[in-house]
Coordinates of C-alpha atoms and ligand atoms in Angstrom, one line a residue:
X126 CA -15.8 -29.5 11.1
X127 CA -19.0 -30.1 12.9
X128 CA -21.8 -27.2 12.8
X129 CA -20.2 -23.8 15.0
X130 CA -22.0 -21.1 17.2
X131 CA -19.7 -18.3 17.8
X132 CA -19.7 -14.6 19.1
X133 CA -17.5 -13.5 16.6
X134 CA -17.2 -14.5 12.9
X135 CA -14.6 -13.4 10.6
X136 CA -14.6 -14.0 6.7
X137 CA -11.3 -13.3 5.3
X138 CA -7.8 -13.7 6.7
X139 CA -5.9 -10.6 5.5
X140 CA -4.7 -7.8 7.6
X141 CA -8.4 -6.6 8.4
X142 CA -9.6 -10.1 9.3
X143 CA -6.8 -11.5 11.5
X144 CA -6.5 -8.3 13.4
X145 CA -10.1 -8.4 14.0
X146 CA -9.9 -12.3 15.1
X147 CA -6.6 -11.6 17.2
X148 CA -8.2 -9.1 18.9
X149 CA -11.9 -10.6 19.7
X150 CA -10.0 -14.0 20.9
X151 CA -7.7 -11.7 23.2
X152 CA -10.7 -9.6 24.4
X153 CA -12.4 -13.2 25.4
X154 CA -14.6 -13.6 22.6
X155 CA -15.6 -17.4 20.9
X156 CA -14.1 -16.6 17.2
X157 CA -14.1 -18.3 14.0
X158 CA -11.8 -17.1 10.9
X159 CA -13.0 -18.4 7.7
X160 CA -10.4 -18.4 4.8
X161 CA -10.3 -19.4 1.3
X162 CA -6.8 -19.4 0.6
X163 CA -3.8 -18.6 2.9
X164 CA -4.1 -16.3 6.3
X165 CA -2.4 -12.9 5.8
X166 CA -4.5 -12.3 2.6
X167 CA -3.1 -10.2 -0.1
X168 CA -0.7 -8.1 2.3
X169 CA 1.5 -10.9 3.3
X170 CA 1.5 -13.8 0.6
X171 CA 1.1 -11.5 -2.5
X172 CA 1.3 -8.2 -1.9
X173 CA 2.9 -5.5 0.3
X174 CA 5.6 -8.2 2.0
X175 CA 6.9 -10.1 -1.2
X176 CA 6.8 -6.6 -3.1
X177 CA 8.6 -4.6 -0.7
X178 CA 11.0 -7.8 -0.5
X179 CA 11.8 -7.8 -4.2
X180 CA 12.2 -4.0 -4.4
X181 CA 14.7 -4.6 -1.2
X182 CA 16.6 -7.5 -3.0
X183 CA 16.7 -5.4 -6.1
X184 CA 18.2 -2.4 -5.1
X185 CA 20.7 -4.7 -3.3
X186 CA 21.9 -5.8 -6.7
X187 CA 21.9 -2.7 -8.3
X188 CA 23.8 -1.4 -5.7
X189 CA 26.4 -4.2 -6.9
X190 CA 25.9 -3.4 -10.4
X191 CA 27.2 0.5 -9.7
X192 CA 30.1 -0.9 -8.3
X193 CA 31.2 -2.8 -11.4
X194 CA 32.0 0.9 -12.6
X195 CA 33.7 3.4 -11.5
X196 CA 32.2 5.5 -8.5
X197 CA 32.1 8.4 -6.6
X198 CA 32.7 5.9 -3.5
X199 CA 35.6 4.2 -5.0
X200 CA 34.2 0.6 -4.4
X201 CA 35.1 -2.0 -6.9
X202 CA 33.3 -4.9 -7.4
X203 CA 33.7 -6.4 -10.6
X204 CA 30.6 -8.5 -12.5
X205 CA 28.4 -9.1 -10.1
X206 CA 25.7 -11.2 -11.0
X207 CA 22.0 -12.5 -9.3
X208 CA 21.0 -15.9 -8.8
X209 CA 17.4 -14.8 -9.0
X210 CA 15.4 -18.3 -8.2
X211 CA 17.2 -17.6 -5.1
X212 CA 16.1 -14.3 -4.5
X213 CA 12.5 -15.6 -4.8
X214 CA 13.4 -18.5 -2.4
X215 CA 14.1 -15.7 -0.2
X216 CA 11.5 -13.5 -0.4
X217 CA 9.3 -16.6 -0.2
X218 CA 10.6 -17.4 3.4
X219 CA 9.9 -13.5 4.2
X220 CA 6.3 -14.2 3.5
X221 CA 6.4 -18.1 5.1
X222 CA 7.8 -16.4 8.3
X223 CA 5.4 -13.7 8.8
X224 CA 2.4 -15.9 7.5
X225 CA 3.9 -18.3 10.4
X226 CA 3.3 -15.7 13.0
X227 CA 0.4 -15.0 12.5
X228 CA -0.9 -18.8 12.6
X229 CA 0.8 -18.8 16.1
X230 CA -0.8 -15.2 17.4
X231 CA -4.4 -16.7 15.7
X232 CA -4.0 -19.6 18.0
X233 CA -3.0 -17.9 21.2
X234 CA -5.7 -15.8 20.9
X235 CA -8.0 -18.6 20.7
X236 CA -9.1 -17.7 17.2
X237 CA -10.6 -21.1 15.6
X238 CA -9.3 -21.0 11.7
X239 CA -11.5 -22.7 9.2
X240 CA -10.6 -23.3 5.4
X241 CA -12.8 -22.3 2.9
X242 CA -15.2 -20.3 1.0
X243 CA -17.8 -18.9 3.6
X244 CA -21.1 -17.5 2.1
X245 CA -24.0 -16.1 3.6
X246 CA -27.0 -18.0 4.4
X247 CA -28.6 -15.3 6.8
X248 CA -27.4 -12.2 8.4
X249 CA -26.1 -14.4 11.3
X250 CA -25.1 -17.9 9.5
X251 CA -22.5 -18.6 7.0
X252 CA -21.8 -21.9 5.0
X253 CA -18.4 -23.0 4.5
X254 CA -17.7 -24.6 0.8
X255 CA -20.6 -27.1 0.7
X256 CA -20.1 -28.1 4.5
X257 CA -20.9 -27.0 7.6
X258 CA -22.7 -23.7 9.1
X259 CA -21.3 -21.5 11.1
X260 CA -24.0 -19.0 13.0
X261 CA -22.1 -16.1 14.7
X262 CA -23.1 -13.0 16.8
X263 CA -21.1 -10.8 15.0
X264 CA -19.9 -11.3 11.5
X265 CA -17.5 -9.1 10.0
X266 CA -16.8 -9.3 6.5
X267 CA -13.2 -8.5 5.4
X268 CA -13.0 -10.3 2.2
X269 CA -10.4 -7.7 0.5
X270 CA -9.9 -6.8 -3.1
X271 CA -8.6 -8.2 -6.6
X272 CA -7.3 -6.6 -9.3
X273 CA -8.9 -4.7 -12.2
X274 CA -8.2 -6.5 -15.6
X275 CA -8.2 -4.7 -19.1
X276 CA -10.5 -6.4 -22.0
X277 CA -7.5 -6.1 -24.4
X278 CA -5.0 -7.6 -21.9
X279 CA -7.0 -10.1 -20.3
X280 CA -4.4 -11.8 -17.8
X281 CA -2.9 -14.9 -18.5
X282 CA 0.4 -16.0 -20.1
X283 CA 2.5 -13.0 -20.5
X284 CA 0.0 -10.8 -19.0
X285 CA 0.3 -10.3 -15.6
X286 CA -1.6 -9.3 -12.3
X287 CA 0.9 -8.2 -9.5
X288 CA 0.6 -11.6 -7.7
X289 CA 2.1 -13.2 -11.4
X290 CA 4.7 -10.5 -10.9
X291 CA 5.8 -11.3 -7.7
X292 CA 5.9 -15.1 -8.7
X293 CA 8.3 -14.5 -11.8
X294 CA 10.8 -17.3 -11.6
X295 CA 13.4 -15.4 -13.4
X296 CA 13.8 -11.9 -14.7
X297 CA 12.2 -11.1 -18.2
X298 CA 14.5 -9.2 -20.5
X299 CA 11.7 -7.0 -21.4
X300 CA 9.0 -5.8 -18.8
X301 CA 6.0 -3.5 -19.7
X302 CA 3.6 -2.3 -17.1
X303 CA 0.6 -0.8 -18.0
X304 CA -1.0 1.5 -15.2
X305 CA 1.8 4.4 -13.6
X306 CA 0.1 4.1 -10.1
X307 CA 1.8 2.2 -6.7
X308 CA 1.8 -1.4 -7.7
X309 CA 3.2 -0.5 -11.2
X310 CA 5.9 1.7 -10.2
X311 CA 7.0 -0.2 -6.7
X312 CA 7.5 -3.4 -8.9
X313 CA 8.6 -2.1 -12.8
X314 CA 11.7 -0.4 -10.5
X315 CA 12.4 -3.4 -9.1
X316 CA 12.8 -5.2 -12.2
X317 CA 14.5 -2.1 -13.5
X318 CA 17.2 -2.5 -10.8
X319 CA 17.2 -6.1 -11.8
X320 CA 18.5 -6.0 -14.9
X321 CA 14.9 -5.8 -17.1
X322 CA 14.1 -2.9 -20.3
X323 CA 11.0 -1.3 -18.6
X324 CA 8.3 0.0 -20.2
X325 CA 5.5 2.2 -18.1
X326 CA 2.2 2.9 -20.1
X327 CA -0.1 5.3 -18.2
X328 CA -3.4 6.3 -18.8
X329 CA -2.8 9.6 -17.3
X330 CA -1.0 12.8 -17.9
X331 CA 1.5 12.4 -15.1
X332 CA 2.6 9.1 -13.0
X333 CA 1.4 8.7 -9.6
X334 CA -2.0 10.4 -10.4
X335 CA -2.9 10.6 -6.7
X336 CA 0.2 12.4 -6.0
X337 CA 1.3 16.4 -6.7
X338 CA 3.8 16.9 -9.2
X339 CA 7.0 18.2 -6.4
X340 CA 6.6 14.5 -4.8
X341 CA 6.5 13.1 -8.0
X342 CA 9.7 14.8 -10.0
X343 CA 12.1 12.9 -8.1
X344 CA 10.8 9.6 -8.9
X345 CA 9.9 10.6 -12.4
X346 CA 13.9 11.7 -12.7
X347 CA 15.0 8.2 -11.1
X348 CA 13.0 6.2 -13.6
X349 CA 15.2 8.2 -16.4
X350 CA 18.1 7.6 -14.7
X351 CA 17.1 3.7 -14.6
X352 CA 16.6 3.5 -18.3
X353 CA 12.5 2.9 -17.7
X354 CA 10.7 4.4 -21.1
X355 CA 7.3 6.1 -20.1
X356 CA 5.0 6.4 -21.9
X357 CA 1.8 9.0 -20.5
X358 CA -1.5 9.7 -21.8
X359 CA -1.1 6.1 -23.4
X360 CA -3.5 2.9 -23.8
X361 CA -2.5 -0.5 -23.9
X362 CA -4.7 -1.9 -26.9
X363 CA -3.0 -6.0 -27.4
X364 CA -0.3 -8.3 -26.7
X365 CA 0.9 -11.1 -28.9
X366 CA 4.4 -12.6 -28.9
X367 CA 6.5 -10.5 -27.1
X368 CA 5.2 -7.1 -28.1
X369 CA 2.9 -5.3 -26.4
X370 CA 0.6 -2.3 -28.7
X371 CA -0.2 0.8 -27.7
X372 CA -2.4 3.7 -28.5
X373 CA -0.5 7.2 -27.2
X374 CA -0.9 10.9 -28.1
X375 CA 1.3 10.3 -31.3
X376 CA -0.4 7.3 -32.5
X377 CA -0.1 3.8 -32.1
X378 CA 3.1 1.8 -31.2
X379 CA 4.1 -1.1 -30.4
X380 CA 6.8 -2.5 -27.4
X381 CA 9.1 -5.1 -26.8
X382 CA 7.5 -6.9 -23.6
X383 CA 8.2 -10.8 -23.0
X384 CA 6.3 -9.9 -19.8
X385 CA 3.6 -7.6 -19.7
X386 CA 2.4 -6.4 -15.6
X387 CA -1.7 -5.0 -15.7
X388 CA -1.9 -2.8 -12.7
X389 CA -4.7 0.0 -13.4
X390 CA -6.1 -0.3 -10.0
X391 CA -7.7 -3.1 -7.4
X392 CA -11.6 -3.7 -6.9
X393 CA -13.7 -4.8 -3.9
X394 CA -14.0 -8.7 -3.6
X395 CA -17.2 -10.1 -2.8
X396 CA -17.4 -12.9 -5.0
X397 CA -19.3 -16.1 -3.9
X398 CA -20.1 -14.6 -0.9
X399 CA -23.6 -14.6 -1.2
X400 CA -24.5 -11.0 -0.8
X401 CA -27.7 -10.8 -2.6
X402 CA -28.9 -13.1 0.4
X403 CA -28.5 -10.4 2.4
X404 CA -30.2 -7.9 0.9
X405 CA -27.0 -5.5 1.7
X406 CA -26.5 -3.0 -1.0
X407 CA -23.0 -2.3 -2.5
X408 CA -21.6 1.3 -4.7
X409 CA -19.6 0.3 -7.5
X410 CA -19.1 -3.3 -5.4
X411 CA -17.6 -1.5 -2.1
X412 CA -20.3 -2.2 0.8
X413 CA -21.0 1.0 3.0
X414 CA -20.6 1.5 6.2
X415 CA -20.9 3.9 9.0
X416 CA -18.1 5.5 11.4
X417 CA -18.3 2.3 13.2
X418 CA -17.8 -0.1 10.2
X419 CA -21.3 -1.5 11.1
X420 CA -23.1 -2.0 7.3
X421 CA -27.0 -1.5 7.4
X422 CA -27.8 -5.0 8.8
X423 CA -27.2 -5.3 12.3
X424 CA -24.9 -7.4 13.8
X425 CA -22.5 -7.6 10.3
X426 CA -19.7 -5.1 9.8
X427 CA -17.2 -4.6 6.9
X428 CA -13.1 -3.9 7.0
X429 CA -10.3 -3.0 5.2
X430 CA -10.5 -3.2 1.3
X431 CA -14.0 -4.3 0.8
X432 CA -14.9 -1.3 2.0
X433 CA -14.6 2.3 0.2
X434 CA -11.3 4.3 1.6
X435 CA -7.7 3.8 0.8
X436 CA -6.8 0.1 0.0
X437 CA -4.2 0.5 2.6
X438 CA -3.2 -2.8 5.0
X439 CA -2.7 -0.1 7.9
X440 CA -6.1 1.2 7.3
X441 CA -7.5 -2.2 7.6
X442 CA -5.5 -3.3 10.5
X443 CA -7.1 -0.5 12.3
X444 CA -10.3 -1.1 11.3
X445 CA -10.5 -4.7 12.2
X446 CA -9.3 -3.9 16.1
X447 CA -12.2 -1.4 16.3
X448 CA -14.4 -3.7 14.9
X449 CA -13.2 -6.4 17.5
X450 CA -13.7 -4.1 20.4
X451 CA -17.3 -2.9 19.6
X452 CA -18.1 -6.8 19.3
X453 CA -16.9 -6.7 23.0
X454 CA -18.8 -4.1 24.3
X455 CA -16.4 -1.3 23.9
X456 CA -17.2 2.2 22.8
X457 CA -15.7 3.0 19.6
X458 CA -16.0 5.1 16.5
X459 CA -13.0 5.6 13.8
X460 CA -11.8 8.7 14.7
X461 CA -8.3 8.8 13.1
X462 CA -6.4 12.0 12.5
X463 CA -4.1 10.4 10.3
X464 CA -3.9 7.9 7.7
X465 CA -0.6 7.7 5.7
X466 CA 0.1 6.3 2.7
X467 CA 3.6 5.4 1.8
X468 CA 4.6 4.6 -2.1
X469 CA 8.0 2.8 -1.6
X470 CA 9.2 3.7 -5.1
X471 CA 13.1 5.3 -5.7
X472 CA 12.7 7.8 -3.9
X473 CA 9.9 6.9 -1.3
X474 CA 6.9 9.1 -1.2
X475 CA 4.9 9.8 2.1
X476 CA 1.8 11.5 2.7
X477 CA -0.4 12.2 5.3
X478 CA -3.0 14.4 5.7
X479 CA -4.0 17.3 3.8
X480 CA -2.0 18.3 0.8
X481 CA -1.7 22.2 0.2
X482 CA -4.1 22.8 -2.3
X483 CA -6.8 20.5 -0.3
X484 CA -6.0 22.8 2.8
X485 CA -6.2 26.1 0.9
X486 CA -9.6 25.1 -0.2
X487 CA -10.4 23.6 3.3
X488 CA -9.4 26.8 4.9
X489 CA -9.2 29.5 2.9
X490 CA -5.4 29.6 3.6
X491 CA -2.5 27.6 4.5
X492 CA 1.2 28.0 5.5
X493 CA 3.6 25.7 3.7
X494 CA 7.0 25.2 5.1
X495 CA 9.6 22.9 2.9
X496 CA 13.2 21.5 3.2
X497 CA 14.7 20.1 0.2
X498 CA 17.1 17.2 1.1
X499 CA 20.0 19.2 -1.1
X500 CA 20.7 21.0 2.5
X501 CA 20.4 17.9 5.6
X502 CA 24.1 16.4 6.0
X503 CA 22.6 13.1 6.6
X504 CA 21.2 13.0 2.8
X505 CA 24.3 14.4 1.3
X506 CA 26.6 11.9 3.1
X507 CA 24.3 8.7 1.9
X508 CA 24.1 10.0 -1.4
X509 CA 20.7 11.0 -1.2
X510 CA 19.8 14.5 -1.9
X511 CA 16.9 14.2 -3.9
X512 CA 13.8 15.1 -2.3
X513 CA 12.7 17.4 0.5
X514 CA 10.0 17.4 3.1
X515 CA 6.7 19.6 2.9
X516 CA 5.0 20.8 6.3
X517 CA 0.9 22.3 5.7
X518 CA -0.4 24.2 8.7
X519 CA -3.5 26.3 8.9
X520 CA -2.7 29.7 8.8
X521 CA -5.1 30.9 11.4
X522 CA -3.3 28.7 14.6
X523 CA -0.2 27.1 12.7
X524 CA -2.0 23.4 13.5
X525 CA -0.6 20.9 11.1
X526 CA -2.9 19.4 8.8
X527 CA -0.9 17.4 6.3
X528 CA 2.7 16.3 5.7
X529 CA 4.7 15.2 2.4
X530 CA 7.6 14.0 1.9
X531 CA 9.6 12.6 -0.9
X532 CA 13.5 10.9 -0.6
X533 CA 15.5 7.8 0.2
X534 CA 14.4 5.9 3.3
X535 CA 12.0 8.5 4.6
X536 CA 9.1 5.8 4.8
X537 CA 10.6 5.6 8.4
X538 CA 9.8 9.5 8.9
X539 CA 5.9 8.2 8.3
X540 CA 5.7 7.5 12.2
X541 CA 6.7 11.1 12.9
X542 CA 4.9 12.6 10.8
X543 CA 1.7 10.5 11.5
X544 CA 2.5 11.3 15.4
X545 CA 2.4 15.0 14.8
X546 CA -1.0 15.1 12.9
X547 CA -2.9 12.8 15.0
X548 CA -2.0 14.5 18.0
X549 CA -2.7 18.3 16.7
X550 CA 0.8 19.6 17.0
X551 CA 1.8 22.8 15.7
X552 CA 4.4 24.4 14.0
X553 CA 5.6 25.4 16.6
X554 CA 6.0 22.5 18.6
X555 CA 7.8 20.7 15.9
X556 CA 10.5 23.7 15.7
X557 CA 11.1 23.2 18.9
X558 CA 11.8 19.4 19.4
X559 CA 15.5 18.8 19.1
X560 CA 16.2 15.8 16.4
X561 CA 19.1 13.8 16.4
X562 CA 22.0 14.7 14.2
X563 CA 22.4 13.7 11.1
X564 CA 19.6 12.7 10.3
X565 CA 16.3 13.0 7.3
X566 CA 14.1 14.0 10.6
X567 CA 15.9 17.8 10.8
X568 CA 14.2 18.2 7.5
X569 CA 11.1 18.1 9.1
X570 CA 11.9 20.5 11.8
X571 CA 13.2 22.6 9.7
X572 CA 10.6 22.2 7.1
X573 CA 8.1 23.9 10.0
X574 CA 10.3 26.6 10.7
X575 CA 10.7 27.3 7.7
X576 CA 6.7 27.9 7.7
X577 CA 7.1 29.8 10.4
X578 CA 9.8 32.0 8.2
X579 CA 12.8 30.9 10.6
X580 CA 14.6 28.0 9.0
X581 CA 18.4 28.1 10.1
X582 CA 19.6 25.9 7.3
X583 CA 18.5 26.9 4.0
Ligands
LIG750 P1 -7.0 -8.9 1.8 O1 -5.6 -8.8 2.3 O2 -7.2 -8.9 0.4 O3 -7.5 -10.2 2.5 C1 -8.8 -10.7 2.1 C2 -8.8 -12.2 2.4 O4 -10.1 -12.7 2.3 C3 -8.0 -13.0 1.4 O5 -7.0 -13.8 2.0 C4 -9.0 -13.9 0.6 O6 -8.5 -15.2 0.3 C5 -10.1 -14.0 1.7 N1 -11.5 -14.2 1.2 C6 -12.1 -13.5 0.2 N2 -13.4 -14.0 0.1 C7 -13.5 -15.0 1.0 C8 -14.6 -15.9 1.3 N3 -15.8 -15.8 0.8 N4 -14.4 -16.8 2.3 C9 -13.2 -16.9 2.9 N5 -12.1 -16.1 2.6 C10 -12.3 -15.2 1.7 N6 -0.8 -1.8 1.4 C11 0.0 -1.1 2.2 O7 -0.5 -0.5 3.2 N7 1.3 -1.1 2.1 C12 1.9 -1.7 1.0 O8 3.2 -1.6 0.9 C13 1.1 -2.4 0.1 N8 1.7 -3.0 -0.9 C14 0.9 -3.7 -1.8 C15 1.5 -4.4 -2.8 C16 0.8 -5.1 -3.7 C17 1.4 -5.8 -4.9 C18 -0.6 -5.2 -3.5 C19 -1.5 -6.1 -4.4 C20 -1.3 -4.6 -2.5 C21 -0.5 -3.8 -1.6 N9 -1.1 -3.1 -0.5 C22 -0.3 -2.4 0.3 C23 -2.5 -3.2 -0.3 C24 -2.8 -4.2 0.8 O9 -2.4 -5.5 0.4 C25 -4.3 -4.3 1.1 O10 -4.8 -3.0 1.4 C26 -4.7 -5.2 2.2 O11 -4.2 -6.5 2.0 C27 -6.2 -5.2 2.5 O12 -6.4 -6.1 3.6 P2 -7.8 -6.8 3.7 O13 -7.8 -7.6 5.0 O14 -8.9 -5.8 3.5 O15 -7.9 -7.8 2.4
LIG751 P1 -3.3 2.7 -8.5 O1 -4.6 3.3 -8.5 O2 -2.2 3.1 -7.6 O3 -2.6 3.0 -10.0 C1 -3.3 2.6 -11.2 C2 -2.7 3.4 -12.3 O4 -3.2 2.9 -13.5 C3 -3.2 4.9 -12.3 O5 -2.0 5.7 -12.4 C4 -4.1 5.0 -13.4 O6 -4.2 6.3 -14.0 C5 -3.6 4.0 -14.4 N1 -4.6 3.4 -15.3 C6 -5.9 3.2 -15.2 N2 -6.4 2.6 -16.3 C7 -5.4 2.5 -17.2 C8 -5.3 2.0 -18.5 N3 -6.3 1.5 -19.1 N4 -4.1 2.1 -19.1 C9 -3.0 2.6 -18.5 N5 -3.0 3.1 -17.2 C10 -4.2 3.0 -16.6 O7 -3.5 1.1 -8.5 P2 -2.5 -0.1 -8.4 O8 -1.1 0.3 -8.6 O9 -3.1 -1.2 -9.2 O10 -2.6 -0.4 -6.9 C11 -3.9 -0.8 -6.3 C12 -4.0 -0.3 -4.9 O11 -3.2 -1.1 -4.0 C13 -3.5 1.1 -4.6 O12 -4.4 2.1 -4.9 C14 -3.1 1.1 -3.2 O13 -4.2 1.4 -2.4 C15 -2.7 -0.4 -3.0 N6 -1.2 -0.5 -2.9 C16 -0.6 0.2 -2.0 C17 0.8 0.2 -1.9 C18 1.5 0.9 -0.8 O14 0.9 1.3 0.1 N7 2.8 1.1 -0.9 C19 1.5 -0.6 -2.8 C20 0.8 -1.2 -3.8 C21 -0.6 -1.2 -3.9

């Protein structure tokens, strides 16, 4: 690669940075993506694809497994059993396929794609590795995060981040995971459904910190159901052949783990990247920005995880289009209603907006509406019931300003939901929309009418 001008310079390759490129190239601009490792970041190769893979391929299984007893469904299917190096083959072509796609939408757009580690030189030049200089127009920085390691559980060998998870080549007998948040819970399922002893070990009082305790129950309950032992208000403190100590409200103990997954949390990665050349302050190594992703230096904007907000790939994704279309001229600010979150756990959680307590405080008072999934015919005849979905309106005007949901499948309600709060609907207007029968999305009609004190079904 010979020395590059550009208008547009992306560093990083992960949902932020090859939206951001995609975009620029289609809106006409000369752009440069700069990656270190493999385009599609930690979404794609190691994170929310290969994850929601496994916990797809596991609850396939376990779905066999039930069948090898007897069942409310009367299916027999005796001793079925999971050629797991195959399963990762699998979920590996998931991730080459999509990884694929985007290589072909970088190069329609134009986007040129340079390996490597870029670092600053100036506020308008990088250097990639120990080669060439690249000197942009715009550079937007999109370098994503890594995980947080423990000092007693340094990772290596046994010890695990999620991307030594993912890799496994075979299922461990024993599994610990230490942290009771997304990562821990999406993957110490899945190795629950494959056929692992699980162990959670969480810091907190309650799983899913970020969460209230009526989304939480049902997942809490499913865990039990899977055989996972939690263990809350718990350290972990060591781990040497096959056991992993910890330090709970009762005292120390110790666990059978021949694999032991850290996840307490993801930080902001800006290693090697030269920062301190650019005089660009971080907070506890997130760089600021403003509504417009623009960082205090003119000309160089920040995306996605690097950034302080939800680690979300939506959120990035977002992000790096606006960030694209300000480059080219446009007038743009983030201005989102809604950002969901979706934990795809057994049962799924989604949330967007404000929960009730956030929009008592925000607004003195609230109207909640619920439906629990015990009463939708859809959930009852897919063996589903757990769960319900929550509707939080201001009381003044009935405007919705939060949604929560909790039961199988209903990641694919995030859309509606989302829809509703972004474009200021009110209870009202949810009552009234006729949904298509059976299905989860009654429970949210009837979760607003319910706030409205005229549910017909419970
Ligand atoms: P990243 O995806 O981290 O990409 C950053 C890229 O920058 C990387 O490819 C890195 O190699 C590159 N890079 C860094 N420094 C340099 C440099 N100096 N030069 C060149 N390249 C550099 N989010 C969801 O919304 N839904 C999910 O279901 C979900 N599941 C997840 C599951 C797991 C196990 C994990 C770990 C995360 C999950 N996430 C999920 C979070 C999601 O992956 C991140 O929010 C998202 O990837 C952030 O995108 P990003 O572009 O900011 O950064
Ligand atoms: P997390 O913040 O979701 O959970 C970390 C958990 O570890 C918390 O429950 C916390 O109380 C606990 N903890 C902290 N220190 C501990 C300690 N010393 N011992 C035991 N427990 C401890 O973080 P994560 O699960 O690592 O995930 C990182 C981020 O990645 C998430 O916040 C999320 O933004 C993103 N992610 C999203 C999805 C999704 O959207 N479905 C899935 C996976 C990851």
């Amino acid at each position: 690669m010979a020395d590059l001008t550009c208008d547009f310079l992306v560093i990083g390759g992960g949902p932020g940075g090859y939206v951001a490129a995609i975009r620029a190239g289609q809106l006409g601009l000369k752009t440069v993506l700069v990656e270190k490792e493999a385009v599609g970041g930690t979404c794609l190769n190691v994170g929310c694809i290969p994850s929601k893979a496994l916990i797809h391929a596991a609850e396939k299984f376990h779905d066999a497994v039930s069948f090898a007893v007897e069942n409310a469904l009367g299916i027999q299917n005796a001793a079925p059993s999971i050629d797991y190096a195959r399963t990762v083959g699998w979920k590996d072509g998931v991730v080459a396929t999509l990884t694929g796609g985007v290589r072909g939408l970088l190069k329609r757009a134009k986007v040129e794609v340079v390996s490597g580690t870029a670092q600053f030189i100036d506020g308008k030049t990088v250097q990639v590795g120990m080669g060439d200089r690249i000197t942009a127009k715009t550079i937007v920085i999109a370098t994503g995060s890594t995980p947080v390691d423990l000092p007693p559980l340094p990772f290596g060998g046994d010890v695990l981040s999620s991307t030594g998870a993912l890799a496994l080549t075979h299922v461990p007998p024993t599994f610990a995971v230490v942290g009771g948040g997304y990562i821990g819970l999406e993957i110490g399922t899945a190795f629950a459904k494959l056929g692992a002893r699980v162990t959670v070990v969480e810091a907190g009082p309650s799983l899913l910190p970020q969460y209230d305790a009526e989304l939480v129950k049902p997942v809490a309950k499913r865990l039990e159901a899977l055989g996972v032992t939690v263990h809350l208000n718990a350290r972990a403190t060591g781990h040497e052949a096959g056991r992993l100590w910890i330090e709970g409200p009762d005292g120390p103990a110790q666990i059978d783990a021949d694999k032991v997954l850290v996840a307490v949390g993801r930080k902001p990665y800006t290693d090697g990247l030269g920062l301190e050349r650019l005089s660009l302050p971080t907070q506890r190594g997130f760089i600021p920005v403003n509504d417009r992703c623009e960082t205090p230096m003119r000309g160089v904007f920040a995306i996605g995880d690097v950034i302080p907000g939800p680690m979300l790939a939506h959120r990035a994704m977002a992000e790096g289009e606006m960030v694209a279309e300000i480059a080219a001229g446009h007038t743009r600010v983030w201005d989102k209603q809604a950002m969901p979150a979706t934990c795809f756990t057994d049962p799924e959680i989604v949330t967007v907006g404000l929960s009730p307590q956030e929009a008592k405080d925000q607004f003195g008072a609230a109207k909640i509406g619920r439906f629990p999934f015990t009463a939708n015919g859809r959930a009852l005849a897919t063996e589903g019931t757990e769960g319900m979905v929550r509707v939080v309106a201001r009381a003044e005007d009935n405007r919705i300003v939060g949604i929560q949901a909790v039961g199988q499948g209903i990641s694919e309600l995030s859309s509606a939901f989302s829809i509703a709060l972004d474009m200021g609907a009110r209870l009202e207007d949810v009552a009234a929309i006729v949904q298509s029968h059976p299905t989860r999305s009654e429970g949210f009609a009837e979760a607003a009418m319910q706030a409205l004190g005229r549910a017909v079904h419970i």
